[in-house]
Short mmCIF file of C-alpha atoms and ligand atoms in Angstrom, two decimals:
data_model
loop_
_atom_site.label_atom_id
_atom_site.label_comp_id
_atom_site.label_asym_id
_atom_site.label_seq_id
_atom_site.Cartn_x
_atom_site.Cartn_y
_atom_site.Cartn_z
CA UNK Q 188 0.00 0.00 0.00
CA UNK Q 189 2.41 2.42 0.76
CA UNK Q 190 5.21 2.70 -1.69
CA UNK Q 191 7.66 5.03 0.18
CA UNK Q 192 8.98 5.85 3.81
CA UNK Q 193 7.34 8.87 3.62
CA UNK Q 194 3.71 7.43 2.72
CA UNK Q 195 3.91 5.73 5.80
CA UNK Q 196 4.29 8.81 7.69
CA UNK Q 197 1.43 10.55 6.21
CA UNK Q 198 -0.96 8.01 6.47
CA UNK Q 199 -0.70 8.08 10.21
CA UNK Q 200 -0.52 11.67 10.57
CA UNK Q 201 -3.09 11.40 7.98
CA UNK Q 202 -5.73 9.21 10.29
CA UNK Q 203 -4.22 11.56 13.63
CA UNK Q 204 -4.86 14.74 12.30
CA UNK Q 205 -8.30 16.05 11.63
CA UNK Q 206 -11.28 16.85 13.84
CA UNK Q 207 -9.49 15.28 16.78
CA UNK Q 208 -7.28 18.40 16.86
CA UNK Q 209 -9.56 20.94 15.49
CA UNK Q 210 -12.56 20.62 16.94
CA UNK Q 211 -12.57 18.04 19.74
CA UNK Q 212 -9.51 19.34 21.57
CA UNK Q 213 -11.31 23.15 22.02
CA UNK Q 214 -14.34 21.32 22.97
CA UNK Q 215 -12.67 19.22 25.96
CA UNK Q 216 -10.23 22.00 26.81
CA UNK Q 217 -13.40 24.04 27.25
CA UNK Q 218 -15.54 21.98 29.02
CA UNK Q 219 -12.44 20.22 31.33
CA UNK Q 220 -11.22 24.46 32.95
CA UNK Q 221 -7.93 24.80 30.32
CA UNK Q 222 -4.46 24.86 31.25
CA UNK Q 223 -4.76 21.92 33.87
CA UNK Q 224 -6.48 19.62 31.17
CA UNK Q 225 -3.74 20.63 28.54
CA UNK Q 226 -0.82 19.61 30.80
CA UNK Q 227 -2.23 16.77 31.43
CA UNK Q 228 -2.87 15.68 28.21
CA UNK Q 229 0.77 16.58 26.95
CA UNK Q 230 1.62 13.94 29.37
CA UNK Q 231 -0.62 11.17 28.26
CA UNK Q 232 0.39 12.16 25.17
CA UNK Q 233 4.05 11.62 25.52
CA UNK Q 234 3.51 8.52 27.96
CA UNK Q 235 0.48 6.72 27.04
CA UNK Q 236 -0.51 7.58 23.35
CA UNK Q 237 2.52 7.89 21.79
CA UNK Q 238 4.11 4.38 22.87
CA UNK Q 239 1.01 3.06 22.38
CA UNK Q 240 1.17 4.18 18.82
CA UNK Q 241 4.20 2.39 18.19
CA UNK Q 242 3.53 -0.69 20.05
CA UNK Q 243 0.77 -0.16 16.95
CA UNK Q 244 2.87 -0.16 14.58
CA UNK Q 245 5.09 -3.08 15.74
CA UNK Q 246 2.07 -5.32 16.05
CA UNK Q 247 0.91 -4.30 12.49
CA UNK Q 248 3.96 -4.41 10.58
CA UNK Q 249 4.47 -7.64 11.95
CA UNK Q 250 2.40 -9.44 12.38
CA UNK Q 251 0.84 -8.70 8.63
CA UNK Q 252 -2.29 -9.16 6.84
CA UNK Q 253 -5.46 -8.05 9.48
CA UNK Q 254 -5.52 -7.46 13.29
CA UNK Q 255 -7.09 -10.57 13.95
CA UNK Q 256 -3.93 -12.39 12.13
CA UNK Q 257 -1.18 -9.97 13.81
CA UNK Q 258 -2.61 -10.62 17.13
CA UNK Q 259 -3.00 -14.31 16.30
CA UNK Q 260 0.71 -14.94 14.78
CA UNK Q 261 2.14 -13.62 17.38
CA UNK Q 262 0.73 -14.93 20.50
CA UNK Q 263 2.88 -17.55 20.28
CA UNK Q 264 -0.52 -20.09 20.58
CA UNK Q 265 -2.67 -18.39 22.44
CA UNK Q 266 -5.39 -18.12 20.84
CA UNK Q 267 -7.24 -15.97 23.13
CA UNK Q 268 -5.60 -12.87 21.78
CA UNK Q 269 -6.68 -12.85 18.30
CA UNK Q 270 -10.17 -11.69 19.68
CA UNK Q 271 -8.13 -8.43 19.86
CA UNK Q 272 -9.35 -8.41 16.23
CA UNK Q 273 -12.69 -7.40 16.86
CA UNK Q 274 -11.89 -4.41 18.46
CA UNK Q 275 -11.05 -2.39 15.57
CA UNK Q 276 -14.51 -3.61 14.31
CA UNK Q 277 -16.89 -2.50 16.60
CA UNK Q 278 -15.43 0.66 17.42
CA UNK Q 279 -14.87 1.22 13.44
CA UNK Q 280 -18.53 1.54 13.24
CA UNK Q 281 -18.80 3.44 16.55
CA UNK Q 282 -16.57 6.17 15.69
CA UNK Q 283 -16.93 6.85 12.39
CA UNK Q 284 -20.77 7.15 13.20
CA UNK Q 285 -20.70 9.92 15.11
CA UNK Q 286 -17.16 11.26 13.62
CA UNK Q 287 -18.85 11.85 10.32
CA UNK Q 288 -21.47 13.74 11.58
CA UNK Q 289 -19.54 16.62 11.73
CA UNK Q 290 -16.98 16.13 9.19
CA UNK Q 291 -20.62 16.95 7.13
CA UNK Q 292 -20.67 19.90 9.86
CA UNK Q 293 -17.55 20.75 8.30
CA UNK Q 294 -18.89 20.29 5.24
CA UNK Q 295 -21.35 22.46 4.85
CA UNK Q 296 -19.83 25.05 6.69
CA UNK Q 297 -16.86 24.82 3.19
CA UNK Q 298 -20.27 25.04 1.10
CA UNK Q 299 -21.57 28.02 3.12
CA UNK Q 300 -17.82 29.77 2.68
CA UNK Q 301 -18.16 29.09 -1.03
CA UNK Q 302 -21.36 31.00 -1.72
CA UNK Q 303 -20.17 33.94 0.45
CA UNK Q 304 -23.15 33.06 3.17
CA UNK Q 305 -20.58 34.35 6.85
CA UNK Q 306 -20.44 37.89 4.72
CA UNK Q 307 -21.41 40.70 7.20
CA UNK Q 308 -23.02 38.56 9.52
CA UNK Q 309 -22.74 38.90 13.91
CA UNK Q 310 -22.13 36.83 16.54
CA UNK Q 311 -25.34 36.47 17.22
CA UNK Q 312 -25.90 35.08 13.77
CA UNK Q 313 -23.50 32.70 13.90
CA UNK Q 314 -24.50 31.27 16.94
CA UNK Q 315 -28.59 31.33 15.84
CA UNK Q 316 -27.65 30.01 12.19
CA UNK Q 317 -25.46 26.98 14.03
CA UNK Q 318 -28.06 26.11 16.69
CA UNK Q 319 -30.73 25.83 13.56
CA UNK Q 320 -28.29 23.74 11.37
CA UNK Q 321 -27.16 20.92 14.14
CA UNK Q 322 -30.82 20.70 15.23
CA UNK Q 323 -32.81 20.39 11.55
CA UNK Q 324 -33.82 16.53 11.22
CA UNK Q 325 -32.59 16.74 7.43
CA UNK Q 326 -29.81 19.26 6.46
CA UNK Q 327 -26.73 17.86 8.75
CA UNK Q 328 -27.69 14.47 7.63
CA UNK Q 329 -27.61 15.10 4.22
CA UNK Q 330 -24.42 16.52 4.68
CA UNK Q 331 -23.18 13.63 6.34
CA UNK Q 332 -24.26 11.34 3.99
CA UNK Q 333 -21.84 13.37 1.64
CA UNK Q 334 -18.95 12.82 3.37
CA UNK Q 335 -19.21 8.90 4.02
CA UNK Q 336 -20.06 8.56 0.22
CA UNK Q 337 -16.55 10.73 -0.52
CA UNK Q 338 -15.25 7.78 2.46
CA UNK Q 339 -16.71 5.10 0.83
CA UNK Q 340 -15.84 6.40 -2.33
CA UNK Q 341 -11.76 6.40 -1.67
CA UNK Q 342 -11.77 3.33 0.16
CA UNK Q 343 -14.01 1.13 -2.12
CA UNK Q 344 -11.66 2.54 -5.48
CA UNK Q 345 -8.57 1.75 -3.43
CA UNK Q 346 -7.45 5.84 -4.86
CA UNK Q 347 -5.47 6.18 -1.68
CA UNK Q 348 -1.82 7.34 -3.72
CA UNK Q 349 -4.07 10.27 -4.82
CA UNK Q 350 -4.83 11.05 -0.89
CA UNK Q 351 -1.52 10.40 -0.14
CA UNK Q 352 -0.24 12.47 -2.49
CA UNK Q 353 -2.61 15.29 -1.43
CA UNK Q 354 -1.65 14.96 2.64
CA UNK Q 355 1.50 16.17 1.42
CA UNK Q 356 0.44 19.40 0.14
CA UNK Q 357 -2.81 19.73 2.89
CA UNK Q 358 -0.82 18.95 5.74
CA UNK Q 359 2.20 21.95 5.72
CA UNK Q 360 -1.09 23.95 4.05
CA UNK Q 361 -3.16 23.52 6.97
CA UNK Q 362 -0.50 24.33 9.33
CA UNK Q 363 0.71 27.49 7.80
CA UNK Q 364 -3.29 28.56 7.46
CA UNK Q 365 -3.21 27.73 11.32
CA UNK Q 366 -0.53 29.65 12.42
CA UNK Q 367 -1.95 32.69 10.22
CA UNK Q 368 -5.32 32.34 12.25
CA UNK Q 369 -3.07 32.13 15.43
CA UNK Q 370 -1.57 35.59 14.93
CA UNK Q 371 -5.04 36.52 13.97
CA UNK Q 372 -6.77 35.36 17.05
CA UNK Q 373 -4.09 36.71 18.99
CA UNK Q 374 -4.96 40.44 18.03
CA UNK Q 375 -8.36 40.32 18.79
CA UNK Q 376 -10.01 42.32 21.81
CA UNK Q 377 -9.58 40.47 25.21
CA UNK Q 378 -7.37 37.73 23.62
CA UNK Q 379 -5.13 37.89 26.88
CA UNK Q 380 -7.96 35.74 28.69
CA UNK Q 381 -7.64 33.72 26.88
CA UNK Q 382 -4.17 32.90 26.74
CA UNK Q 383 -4.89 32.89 30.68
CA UNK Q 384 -7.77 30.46 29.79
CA UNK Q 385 -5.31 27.91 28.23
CA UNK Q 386 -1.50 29.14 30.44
CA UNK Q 387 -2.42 29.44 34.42
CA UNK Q 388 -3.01 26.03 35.30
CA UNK Q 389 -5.77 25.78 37.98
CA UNK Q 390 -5.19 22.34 39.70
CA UNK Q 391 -7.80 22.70 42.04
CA UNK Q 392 -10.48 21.80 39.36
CA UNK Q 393 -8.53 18.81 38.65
CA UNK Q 394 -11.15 15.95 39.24
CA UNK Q 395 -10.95 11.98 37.85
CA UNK Q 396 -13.38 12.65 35.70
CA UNK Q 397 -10.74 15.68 33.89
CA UNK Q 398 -8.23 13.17 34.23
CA UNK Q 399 -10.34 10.30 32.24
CA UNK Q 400 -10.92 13.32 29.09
CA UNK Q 401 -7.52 13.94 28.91
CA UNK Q 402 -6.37 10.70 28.40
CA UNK Q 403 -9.44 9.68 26.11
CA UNK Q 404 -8.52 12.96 23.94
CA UNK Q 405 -4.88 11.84 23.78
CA UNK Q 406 -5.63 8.80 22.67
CA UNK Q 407 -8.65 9.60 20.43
CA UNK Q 408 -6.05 12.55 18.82
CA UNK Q 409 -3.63 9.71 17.66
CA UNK Q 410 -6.29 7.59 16.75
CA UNK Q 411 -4.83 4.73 19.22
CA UNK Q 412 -6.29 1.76 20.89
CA UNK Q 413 -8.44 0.71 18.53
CA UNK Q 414 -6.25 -1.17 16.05
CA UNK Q 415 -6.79 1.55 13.22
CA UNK Q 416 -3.01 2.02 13.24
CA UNK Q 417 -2.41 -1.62 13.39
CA UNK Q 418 -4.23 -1.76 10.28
CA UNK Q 419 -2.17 0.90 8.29
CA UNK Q 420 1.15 -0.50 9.99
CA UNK Q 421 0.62 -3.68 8.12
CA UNK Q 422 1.21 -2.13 4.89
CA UNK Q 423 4.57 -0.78 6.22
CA UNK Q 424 7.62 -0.88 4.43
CA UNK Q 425 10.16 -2.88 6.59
CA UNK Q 426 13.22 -0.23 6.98
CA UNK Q 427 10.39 2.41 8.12
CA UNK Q 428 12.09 3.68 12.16
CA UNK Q 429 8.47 3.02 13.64
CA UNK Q 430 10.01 4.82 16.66
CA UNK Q 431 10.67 7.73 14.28
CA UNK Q 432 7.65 7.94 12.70
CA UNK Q 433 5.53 7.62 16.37
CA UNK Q 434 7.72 10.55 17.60
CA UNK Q 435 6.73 12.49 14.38
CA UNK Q 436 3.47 11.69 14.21
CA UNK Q 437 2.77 12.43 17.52
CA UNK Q 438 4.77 16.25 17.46
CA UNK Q 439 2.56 17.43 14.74
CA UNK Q 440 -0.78 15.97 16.07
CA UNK Q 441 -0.03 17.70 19.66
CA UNK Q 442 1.68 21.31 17.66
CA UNK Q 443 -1.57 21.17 16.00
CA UNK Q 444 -4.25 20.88 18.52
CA UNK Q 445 -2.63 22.98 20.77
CA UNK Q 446 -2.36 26.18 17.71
CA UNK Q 447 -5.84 25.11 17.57
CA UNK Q 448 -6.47 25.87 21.02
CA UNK Q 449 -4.72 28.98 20.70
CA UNK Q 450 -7.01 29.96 17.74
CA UNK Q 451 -10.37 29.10 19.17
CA UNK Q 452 -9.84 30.69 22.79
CA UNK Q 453 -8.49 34.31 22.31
CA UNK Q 454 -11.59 34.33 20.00
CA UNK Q 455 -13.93 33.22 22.03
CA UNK Q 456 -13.16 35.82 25.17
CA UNK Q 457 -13.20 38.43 22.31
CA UNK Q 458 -16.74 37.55 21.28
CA UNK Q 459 -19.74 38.66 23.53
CA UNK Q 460 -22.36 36.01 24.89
CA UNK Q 461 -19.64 32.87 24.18
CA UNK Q 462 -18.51 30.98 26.27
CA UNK Q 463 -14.95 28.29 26.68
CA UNK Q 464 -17.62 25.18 27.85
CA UNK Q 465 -20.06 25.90 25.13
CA UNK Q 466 -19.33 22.02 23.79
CA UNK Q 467 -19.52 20.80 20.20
CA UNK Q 468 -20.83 24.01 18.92
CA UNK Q 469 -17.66 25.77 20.42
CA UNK Q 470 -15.70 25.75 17.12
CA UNK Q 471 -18.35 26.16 14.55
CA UNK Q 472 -19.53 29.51 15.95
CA UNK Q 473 -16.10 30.64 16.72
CA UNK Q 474 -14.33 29.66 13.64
CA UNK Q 475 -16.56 32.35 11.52
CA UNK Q 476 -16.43 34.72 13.81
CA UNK Q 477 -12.56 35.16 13.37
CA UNK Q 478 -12.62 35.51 9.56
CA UNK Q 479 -15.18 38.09 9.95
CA UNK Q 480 -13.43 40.25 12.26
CA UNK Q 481 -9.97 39.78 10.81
CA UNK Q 482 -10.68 39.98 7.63
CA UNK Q 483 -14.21 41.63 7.26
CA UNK Q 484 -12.93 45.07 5.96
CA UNK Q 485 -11.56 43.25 2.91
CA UNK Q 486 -14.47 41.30 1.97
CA UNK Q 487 -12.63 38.98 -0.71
CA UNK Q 488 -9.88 38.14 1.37
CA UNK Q 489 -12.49 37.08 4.03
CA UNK Q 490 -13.87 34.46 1.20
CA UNK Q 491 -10.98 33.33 0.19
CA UNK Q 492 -10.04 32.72 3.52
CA UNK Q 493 -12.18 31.36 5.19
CA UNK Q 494 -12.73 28.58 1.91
CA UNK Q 495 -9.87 27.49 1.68
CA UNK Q 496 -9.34 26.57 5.37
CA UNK Q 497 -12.90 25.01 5.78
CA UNK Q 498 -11.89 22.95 2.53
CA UNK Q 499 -8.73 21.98 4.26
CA UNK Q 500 -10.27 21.19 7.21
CA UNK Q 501 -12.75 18.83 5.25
CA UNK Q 502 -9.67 16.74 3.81
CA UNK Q 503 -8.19 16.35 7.22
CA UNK Q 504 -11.49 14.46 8.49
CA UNK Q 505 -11.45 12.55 5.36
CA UNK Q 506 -8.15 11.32 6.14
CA UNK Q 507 -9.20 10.18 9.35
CA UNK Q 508 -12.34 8.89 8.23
CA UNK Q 509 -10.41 7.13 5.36
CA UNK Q 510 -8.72 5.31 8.23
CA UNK Q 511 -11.95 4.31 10.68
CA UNK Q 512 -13.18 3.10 7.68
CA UNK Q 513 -10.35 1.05 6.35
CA UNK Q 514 -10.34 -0.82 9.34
CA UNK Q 515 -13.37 -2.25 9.04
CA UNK Q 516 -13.58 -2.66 5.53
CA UNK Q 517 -9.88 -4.66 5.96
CA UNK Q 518 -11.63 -6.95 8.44
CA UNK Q 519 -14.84 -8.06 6.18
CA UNK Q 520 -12.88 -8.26 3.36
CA UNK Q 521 -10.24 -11.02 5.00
CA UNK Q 522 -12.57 -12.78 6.86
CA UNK Q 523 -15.56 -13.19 4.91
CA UNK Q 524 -13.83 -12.76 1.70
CA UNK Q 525 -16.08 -9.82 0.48
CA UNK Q 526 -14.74 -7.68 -2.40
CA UNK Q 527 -12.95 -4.36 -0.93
CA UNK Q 528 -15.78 -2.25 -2.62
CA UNK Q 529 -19.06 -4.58 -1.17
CA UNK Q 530 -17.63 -4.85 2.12
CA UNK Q 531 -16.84 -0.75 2.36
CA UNK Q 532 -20.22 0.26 1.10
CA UNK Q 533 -22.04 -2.47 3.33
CA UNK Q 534 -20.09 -0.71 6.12
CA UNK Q 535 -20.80 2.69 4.94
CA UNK Q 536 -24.82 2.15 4.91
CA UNK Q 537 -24.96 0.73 8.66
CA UNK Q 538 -23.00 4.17 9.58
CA UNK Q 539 -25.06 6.02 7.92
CA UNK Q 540 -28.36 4.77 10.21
CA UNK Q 541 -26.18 5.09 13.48
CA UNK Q 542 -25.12 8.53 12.04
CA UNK Q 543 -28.61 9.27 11.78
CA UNK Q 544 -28.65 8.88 14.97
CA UNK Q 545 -26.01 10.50 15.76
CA UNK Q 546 -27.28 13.98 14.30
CA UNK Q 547 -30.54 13.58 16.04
CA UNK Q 548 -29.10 14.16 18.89
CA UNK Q 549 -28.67 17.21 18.39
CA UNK Q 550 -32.48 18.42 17.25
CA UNK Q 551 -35.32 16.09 17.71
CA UNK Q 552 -33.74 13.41 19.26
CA UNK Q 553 -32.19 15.57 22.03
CA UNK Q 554 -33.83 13.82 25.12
CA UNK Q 555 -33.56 10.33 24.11
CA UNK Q 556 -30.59 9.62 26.64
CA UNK Q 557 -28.36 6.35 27.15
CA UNK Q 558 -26.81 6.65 30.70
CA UNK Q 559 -27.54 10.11 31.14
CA UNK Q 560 -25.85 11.17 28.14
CA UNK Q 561 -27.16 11.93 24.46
CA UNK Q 562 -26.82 9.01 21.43
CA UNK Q 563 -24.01 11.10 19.76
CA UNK Q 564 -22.15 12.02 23.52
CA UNK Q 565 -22.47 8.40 24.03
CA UNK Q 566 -20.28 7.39 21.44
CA UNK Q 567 -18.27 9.73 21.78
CA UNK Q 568 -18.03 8.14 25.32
CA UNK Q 569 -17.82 4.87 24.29
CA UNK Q 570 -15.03 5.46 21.77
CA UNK Q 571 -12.46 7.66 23.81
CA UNK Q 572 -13.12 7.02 27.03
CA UNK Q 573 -13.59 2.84 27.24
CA UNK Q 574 -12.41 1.42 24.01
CA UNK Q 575 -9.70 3.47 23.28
CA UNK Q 576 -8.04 3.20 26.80
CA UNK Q 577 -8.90 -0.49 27.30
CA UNK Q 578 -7.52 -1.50 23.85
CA UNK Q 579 -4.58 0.40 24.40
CA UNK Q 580 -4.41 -1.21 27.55
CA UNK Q 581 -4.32 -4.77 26.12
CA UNK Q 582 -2.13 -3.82 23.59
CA UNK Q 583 0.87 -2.76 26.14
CA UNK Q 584 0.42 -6.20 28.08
CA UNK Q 585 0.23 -8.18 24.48
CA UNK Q 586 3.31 -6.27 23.86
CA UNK Q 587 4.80 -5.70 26.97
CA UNK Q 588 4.29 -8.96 28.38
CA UNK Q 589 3.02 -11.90 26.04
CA UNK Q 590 4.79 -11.61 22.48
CA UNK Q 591 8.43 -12.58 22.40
CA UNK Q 592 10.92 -9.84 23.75
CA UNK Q 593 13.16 -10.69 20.14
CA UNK Q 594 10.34 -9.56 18.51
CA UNK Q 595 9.66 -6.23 20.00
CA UNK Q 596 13.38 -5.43 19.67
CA UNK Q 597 13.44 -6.84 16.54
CA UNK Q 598 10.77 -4.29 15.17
CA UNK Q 599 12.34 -1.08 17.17
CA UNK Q 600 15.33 -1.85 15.30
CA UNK Q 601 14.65 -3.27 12.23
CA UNK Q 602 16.41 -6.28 12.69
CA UNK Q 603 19.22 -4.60 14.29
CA UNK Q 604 20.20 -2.32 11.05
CA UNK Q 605 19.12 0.44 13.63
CA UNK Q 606 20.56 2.22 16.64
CA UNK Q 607 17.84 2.46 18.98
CA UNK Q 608 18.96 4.16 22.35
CA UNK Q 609 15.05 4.71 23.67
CA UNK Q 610 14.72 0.51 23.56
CA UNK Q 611 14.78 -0.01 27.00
CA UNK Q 612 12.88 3.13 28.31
CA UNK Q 613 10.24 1.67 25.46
CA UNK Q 614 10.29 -1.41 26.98
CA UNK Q 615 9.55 -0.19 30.53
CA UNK Q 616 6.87 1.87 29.11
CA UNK Q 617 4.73 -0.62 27.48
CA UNK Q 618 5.62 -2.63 30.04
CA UNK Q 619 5.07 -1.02 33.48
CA UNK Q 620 4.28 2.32 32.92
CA UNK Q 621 1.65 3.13 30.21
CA UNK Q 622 -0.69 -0.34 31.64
CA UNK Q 623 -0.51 0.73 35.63
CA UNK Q 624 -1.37 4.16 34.50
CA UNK Q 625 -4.14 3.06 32.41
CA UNK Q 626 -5.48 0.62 35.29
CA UNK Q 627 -5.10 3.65 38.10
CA UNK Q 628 -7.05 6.26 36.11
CA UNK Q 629 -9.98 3.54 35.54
CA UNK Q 630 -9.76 2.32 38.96
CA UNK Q 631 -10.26 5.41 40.39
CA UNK Q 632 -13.38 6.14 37.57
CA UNK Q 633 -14.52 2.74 39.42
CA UNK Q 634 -14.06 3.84 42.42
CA UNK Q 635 -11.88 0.75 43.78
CA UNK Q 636 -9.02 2.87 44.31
CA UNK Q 637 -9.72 6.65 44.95
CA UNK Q 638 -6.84 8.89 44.74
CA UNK Q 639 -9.28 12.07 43.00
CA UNK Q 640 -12.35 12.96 43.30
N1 PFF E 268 -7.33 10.95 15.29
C1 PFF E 268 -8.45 11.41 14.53
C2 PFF E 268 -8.62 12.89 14.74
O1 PFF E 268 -7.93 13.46 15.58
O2 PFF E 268 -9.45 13.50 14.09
C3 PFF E 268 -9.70 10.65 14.87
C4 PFF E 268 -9.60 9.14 14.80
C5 PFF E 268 -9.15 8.50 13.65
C6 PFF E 268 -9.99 8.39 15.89
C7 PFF E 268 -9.10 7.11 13.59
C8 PFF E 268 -9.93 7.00 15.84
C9 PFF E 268 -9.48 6.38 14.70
F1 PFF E 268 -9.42 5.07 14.68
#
């Protein structure tokens, strides 16, 4: 699948980047008090999602063909583990259910930017015209259905060199459109609380429940735990540094949701009757905003603007939903021996009715509740904050503790053609580390083992 070094790379940072770091991180920065929940998610980042994400890639690139084989091949015989192949599976459909809902969000907020329809509106507009979009029983679903068909579309024709080829140009595009916003942002009225917002840590509104976000976000911005990395890592070439590539991928997914942050929160101080918590809407109302008041005196640059980065910002969720749905599609198509194309559109339709869903949520289906929380908040939920961790989880001890030591090393040095100081801090990692870590935070979610309230 992936013809170069560099293809490997992208792909990754393809399936990390995208809504994860654009929208979600504002949201759960907002909604989890700021600077406290970024430091801690830097943390998880650098100890739980990142070696997690190469412990990935190890169990992808070798053990081949689908997650079910990997984990099956090497278990040395037991054949327990290979049940680690459904994972990827159910939360496939899971995520990309409720993750497409608003890459079509995004979607139609590129369409709006491309007939001119943010020109000289307020705040107040924005927040009105977003409130009326999420909640209409037809409009966010049609848009929806547009993006899995684009999905389906790439997956089912296999045109993944053309999406490769693009992440190379989106990606540094994206990032140099970010840091333009950032400078933007930063000169807006009032954007100093905001910097506070996201700088002065205030540990006293640390809770476990902060502590659970943080590490679901880390681990739902790398897009680890659930096998979808396993999945691309198969196609790996075999002189690719999979330590390398985890430390890269991982940079520019953090650099990137945390410019994001520093977009969306000067903004949102600067703009009356908004507020940090306001959730899932947080980015859509904000986003606009900014291109209005930066760049409303010069009305084309505004459109220009404003297209292009909703346009990039669409190809970044396609890239990740690319990847959600590969790993389903990968798993129908070697186990029941469905063509590539059936198997990805038969996928595609049963997301489509959860999507459905999904959207509801937020209009007519807004009191229909599943442990207190909405159909679309409870996948979120279930994604980030139970199958993400626990896969990741079971992926450190399959590493860590049941596949043959040769093999890990084998993998973090390519056979021993590398140099690979970080080995043995690695090894302690998946080992010790990232799994205790993983067990605390849940037992204390539990309530076995309290240590926060
Ligand atoms: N990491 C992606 C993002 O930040 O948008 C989301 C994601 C992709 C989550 C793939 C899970 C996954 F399997």
């Amino acid at each position: 699948m992936f013809a170069s070094k560099v293809g490997a790379i992208l792909a990754a940072a393809g399936s990390a980047v995208g809504l994860g770091n654009v929208w979600r991180f504002p949201t759960e920065t907002g909604t989890n008090g700021g600077a406290a929940f970024i430091l801690i998610y830097v943390f998880f980042m650098l100890l739980l999602a990142m070696p997690i994400m190469v412990a990935e890639f190890a169990i992808g690139r070798h053990g081949g063909s689908t997650v079910f084989q990997a984990f099956e091949k090497m278990s040395g015989g037991r054949r327990g583990w290979r049940w680690m192949g459904l994972l990827p599976v159910i939360s496939g459909f899971l995520v990309l259910s409720y993750y497409a809902v608003v890459a079509g969000w995004t979607l139609y907020y590129a369409f709006e930017a491309l007939m001119d329809g943010f020109a000289g509106k307020t705040a107040e507009d924005f927040t009105a015209d977003f409130g009326a979009f999420s909640s209409d029983s037809l409009l966010p679903v049609f848009w929806t259905a547009v993006i899995l068909a684009m999905t389906c579309g790439i997956v089912a024709l296999g045109v993944r060199r053309g999406i490769e080829r693009g992440s190379k140009l989106m990606m540094p595009l994206l990032f140099v459109f970010i840091l333009v916003l950032v400078v933007c942002s930063l000169t807006l009225p009032n954007a100093s609380l905001g910097l506070k917002f996201l700088f002065y840590p205030d540990f006293s509104c640390v809770t476990g429940s902060v502590i659970l976000s943080a590490m679901g976000q880390a681990f739902f911005s790398l897009s680890v735990g659930l096998g979808c990395l396993c999945t691309y890592a198969c196609y790996f070439r075999k002189d690719v540094d999979l330590m390398k590539d985890g430390i890269s991928v991982a940079t520019i997914d953090t650099l990137v949701a945390l410019l994001s942050g520093l977009i969306i929160f000067p903004a949102v101080y600067s703009i009356p009757g908004l507020q940090p918590d306001a959730g899932p809407s947080l980015v859509f109302v904000t986003l606009p905003n900014v291109f209005q008041q930066v760049f409303g005196s010069i009305p084309l640059l505004a459109y220009f603007f404003s297209l292009i980065f909703y346009l990039l910002l669409v190809m970044a969720a396609l890239t990740s939903s690319i990847s959600m749905l590969e790993m389903v599609t990968a798993y129908f198509h070697a186990n029941f021996r469905l063509p590539r194309p059936l198997a990805a559109i038969l996928v595609t339709v049963v997301c489509m009715v959860l999507a459905n869903f999904c959207s509801w949520s937020f209009g007519d289906w807004a009191d229909v509740k599943l442990f207190d929380m909405t159909i679309f908040d409870f996948f979120d939920f279930l994604v980030a904050k139970f199958f993400m961790p626990i896969g990741g989880f079971l992926m450190c001890i399959f590493l860590g503790w049941v596949v043959d030591e040769r093999v890990l090393r084998a993998e973090m040095t390519n056979n021993g053609t590398l140099r690979s100081p970080l080995y043995p801090t690695y090894r302690f990692i998946i080992r010790y580390l990232a799994p205790l870590g993983i067990l605390l935070i849940f037992a204390n979610e539990l309530g076995w083992f309290r240590f926060l309230k």
